[in-house]
C-alpha angles and dihedrals in degrees: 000000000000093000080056095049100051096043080054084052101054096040077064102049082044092065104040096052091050101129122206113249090250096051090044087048091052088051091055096049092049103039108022111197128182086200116118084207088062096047126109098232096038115162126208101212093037090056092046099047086049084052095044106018093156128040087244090062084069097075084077095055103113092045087055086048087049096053091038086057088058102040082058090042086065110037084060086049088059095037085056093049092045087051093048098035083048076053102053092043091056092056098040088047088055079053110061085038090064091045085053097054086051093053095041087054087050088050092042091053098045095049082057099058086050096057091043085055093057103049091057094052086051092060093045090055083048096055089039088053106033087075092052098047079052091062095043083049092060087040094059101045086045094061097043092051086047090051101041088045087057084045093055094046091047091047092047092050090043096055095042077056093042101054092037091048087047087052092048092045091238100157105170090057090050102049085058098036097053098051083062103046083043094052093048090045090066094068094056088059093098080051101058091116095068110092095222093050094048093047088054082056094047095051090045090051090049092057097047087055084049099048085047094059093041103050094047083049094061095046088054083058101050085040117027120183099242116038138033136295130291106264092225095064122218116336134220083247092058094052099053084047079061087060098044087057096066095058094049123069125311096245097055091060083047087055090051092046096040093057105040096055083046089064099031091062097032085097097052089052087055091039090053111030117156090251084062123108091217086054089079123101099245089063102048096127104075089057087062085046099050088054091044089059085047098058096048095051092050092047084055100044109026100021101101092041104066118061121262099238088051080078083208100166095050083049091060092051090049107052091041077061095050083046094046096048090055080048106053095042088050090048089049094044091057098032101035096117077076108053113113123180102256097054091050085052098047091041090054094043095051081047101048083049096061082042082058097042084055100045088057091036097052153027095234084227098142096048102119095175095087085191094073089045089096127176121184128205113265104252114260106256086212099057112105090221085076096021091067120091105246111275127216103260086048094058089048090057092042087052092054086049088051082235118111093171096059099098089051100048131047122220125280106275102216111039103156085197096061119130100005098127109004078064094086094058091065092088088060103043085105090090091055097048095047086039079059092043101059088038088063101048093050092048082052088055094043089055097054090048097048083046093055095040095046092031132199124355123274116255107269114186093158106061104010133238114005113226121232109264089220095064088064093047093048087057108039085057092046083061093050085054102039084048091043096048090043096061087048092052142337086207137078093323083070091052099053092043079058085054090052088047099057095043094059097045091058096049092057105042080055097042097031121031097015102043093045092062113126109246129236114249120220085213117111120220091164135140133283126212084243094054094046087052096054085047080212088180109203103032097090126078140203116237095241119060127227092261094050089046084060101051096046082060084045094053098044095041089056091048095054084051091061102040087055091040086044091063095049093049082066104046092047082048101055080052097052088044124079117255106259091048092057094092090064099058110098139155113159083112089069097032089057094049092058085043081054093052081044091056088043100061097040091056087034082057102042087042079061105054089029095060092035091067092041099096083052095056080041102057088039095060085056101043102113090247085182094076106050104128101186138032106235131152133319109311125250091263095062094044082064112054090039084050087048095043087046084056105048102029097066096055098043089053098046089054085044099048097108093046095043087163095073100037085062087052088050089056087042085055094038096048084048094065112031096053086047101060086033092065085047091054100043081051091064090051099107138194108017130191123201107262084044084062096048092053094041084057092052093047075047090056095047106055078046090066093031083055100049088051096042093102092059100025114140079003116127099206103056116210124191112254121261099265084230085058097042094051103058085049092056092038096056102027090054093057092054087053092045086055092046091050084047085057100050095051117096116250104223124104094048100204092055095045093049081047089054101045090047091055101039089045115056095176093054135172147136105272095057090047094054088043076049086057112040076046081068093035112241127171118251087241089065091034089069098057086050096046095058099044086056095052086051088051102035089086097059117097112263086229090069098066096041106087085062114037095092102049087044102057092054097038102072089034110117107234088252089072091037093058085048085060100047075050102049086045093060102043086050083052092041089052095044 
């Protein structure tokens, strides 16, 4: 019962004493300790049998006991020190607690007495201050009483000179006499509400309202409305009247102003009345002139009158520009019916001149209307519009405009006068726009007949194609309309002249370069077998004569031309229109019609080549492939398509030669087409025997060769082929080789041969296996076996085959193939 007791006892302990993993792992870090009896997972049989592992070991027993006696005797001894030492610290912490209460009261108390201090010292500053801010105080007030009484005195005694001067017409006195009454007045405003003040104000206003009329009166009298001049011209009294002005109210210097440009211009609206012979357009001139004289006499008479900052002389010429504008629109709208184009145009240019003559001559400060504040955007330096010498048709139109240097520079970008008065012709710009309508469409019809009457261009193999000559002319006069125009008008006139623009490109890229395309004949002058045989070199020719080939490269070199200049019409375009008309410029519809004659010539061209070497391919597909006896050199076929691509490369090159990008389409096109129908061909070559595959690999080599060099052949500067070029020969002539080397291989065993045709093949599938084996020649019978076993195979990954394709063509291959291999080889080296 004990023995149970005390087993019951320690499960407890036991329990009690178990200890978390993060508390045992603390105890290890702060007392380390290499004793089993210390560690978390000890085990009691474990540690005995390490004290006692043999039955001998148990002779020291009591000795063990003994010492494990001691070891617990001691371990009591410490646990009794660490409880009465836990006791004593409990005791000794309330201790020192109770120590620090008491300092932080001390220090409480102290920090108190120190703020009490300083309140005290505050108030005592405060008594000591309060007597001297008193005194600034006094001082202050002082002052201010002292400066507004000199105020008042010097705005009493202002106000007594200022109505005495006013009365004696002493304006020089008074311009300089009212800023400062003025100026002083402002500091009564806060004393408006003392009588005497506001009487001061009133007096002042009243002679303000006095100086006004009078002043306005006087200039009625030196410039009545009716009448002429004053002999005596402007006085001094007039222009310090001028002065006097500024300071008044606004609407007293308007008045002046007003008035005076009213009278200034009463005799141009006599002068130029719409019952007047000199108010027509074709006599427009005089009415700039009339204005320049103007200007000039009143520079010499009232220019020293008015003051410099009134900018009279810029607003007479504004507002003759703002009356002749009104003019000019009332006179077109009665007299419209005759209006032609050239006097619209000669009335705008001579208009857009004295625009001009203003711009340099003045600021453009005074102008109120923000519309006719235009900015244009600077001309793009890149554009070929600007980029381009003067031609002579352009000179010819700068010399009508009295201005060489047009061509050269670009408008000012910023003419605040622009469009002021030329703003009235844009109602009538109509004329302009159907007069270069029917222009176009005559210079379109006088292309095609001069085409038709000179004919195709001349051969040209030193600088390539030539470009049509009328593709220059057709833009060159599309800029002297688009610059015309702009300076009409940056609005909906532009807009319809776009309209105009794009129909006429598109007519001649249909009547011109399109419908002068050679066309394609359905007659045959190909090649026979018997002729192949013979290789009488010479006697075959292209469809298309030299001459034709040409003009196909004319054709697409002018088209190029005008897809490139196109683009840059539209982009000169959106910078001549306003900005919120930009949207509506476009012209990817024409640029894609001259892309689609582009298109045209290269596949006219490629038609061409591709049905010249037809007969070839032709004769090629019925040659009896099964008796050829000896691998030689390359067969007559291919003799003649390299003869024919000798023929027609070289010319094409030389015409293209300043568009090469699309003379490498036309070999990617041309490569396209031509491998393709090859293979076909070399399908239709049955049945094969094994030397007739050799030599029809090394025909295969060399079109290969013939087809990476096509871009430089018969060329003497050789230039590496363009790598997308490259890429679709390699492509497509490898895989005619690759069916020819499945040819060649032998078919048994099955398995080997299938392997052989997956890996070679990459784009394998069961109709070109069963064209591979009516190529050998096998019977349908054999064909069957050989189907199926594909169709099993086809699934597996063509990598799996691959560590082994090679080894298991030539494996089951008897030593004479191998020996017409070693043979082809070397004739292939021997011909590299």
């Amino acid at each position: 019962m004990m023995e149970e007791e005390e087993l019951e006892f320690v499960e407890e302990l036991e329990a009690v004493l178990q200890l978390t993993p993060e508390v045992q792992l603390a105890i290890e870090q702060v007392f380390p300790s290499q004793d089993p009896l210390d560690r978390a997972d000890f085990n009691a049989v474990e540690y005995i049998n390490t004290l006692f592992p043999t039955e001998q070991s148990l002779a020291n027993i009591d000795e063990v006991v003994n010492k494990i006696r001691l070891k617990i005797r001691r371990l009591d001894d410490n646990i009794r020190t660490v409880v009465r030492g836990q006791t004593n610290v409990g005791q000794d912490g309330r201790q020192a607690l109770e120590e620090a209460q008491k300092a932080i009261q001390q220090l409480f108390g102290k920090i108190k007495d120190i703020k009490d201090k300083a309140e005290k010292s505050e108030q005592m500053v405060k008594e000591i201050t309060r007597d001297i801010k008193q005194l600034d105080h006094a001082k202050r007030h002082l002052t201010t009483s002292i400066t507004t009484l000199n105020h008042l005195h010097m705005l009493a005694g202002g106000v007594d000179s200022l109505e005495a001067m006013t009365r004696r017409r002493q304006y020089g006195e008074v311009a300089n006499l009212l800023q400062g009454v003025m100026n002083v007045l402002e500091h009564f405003h806060k004393y408006m509400g003392i009588p005497q003040i506001r009487q001061l104000s009133e007096r002042v206003k009243a002679a303000q309202t006095e100086l006004g009329q009078q002043i306005l009166a006087d200039f009625e009298e030196a410039f009545p409305s009716q009448g002429t001049k004053r002999p005596g011209g402007p006085s001094n009294v007039l222009r310090d009247a001028c002065l006097v002005a500024n300071i008044l109210d606004p609407r007293i210097k308007q008045e002046i102003i007003k008035k005076f440009i009213k009278q200034h211009l009463s005799e141009y609206l006599v002068l130029f009345q719409e019952n007047q012979d000199v108010a027509w357009l074709d006599k427009i001139d005089r009415r700039y002139a009339w204005i320049k004289r103007q200007l000039v006499d009143y520079e010499e008479k009232y220019g020293r009158m008015f003051p410099r900052e009134w900018y009279m002389t810029e607003r007479i010429a504004v507002e003759f520009c703002h009356v002749t504008r009104t003019e000019l629109a009332k006179i077109m709208r009665t007299r419209a019916k005759e209006i032609e184009v050239k006097l619209l145009l000669f009335a705008i240019q001579r208009t857009t001149n004295f625009e001009g003559f203003l711009a340099k001559r003045f600021s453009g400060c005074t102008l109120t209307d923000g519309t006719l504040k235009k900015i244009e955007s600077p001309l793009a330096s890149t554009n070929p519009f600007l980029e381009d010498e003067p031609t002579p048709e352009m000179e010819e139109l700068a010399t009508e405009k009295g201005d060489l240097d047009h061509p050269k520079k670009p408008k000012v970008p910023d003419n605040p006068f622009h469009g002021i008065v030329s703003k009235c012709f844009e109602p009538h710009l109509y004329v302009y726009i159907e007069s270069q309508d029917k222009n176009l469409g005559e210079l379109i019809d006088r292309f095609v007949a001069d085409f038709k009457a000179q004919g195709p261009p001349k051969p040209n193999t030193d600088e390539g194609g030539a470009v049509l000559p009328s593709c220059a002319d057709l833009f060159v006069y599309y800029k002297k309309c688009m610059v015309q125009c702009s300076q009409l008008s940056t609005g909906e006139p532009m807009i319809a002249l776009t309209t105009i623009f794009q129909k006429y490109l598109r007519e001649y890229a249909w009547k011109i370069l399109s419908g002068n395309l050679p066309k394609t004949t359905t007659s045959s002058g190909g090649l026979t077998i018997s002729s192949l045989l013979k290789e009488k070199e010479g006697s075959e020719v292209a469809k298309f004569t030299l001459e034709e080939l040409c003009l196909i490269c004319s054709i697409l070199s002018t088209a190029e031309y005008c897809l490139a200049t196109t683009q840059q019409l539209e982009e000169k375009l959106k910078e001549k229109v306003d900005v919120s008309l930009i949207e509506r410029i476009n012209l990817t519809g024409e640029m894609d019609t001259f892309s689609t004659v582009i298109s045209s010539s290269i596949q006219l061209l490629v038609q061409d080549l591709d049905a010249a070497c037809d007969p070839a391919l032709t004769a090629m597909s019925k040659m009896p492939w099964q008796n050829v006896e000896h691998v030689g050199d390359q067969s007559p076929y291919v003799t003649s398509v390299i003869l024919h691509i000798k023929q027609n490369v070289p010319i094409i090159r030389d015409n293209l030669a300043s568009t090469r990008k699309y003379f490498t389409q036309f070999c990617i096109k041309f490569a396209n087409s031509f491998i393709p129908k090859f293979i076909t061909h070399l399908f239709k070559c049955k049945p094969i025997s094994m030397v007739g595959a050799e030599q029809l690999l090394l025909d295969t080599h060399s079109l290969k060769m013939v087809l990476l060099d096509l871009p430089s052949i018969g060329s003497q500067v050789v230039r590496k082929a363009p790598a997308s070029y490259t890429k679709i020969v390699v492509k497509g002539m490898t895989r005619a080789e690759m069916i020819l080397k499945v040819v060649m291989a032998p078919h048994e065993p099955l398995v080997v041969f299938v392997d052989n045709y997956i890996k070679l093949l990459t784009d394998c599938n069961t109709e070109t296996f069963q064209k591979i084996l009516d190529m050998k020649g096998l019977k349908r019978s054999e064909q069957s076996s050989m189907l199926e076993l594909l169709r099993q195979r086809l699934p597996t990954p063509p990598s799996g085959a691959e560590g082994s394709g090679s080894l298991s063509l030539m494996a089951p291959t008897p030593e004479q193939e191998s020996s017409r291999i070693r043979k082809l080889e070397k004739l292939i080296k021997k011909r590299l």
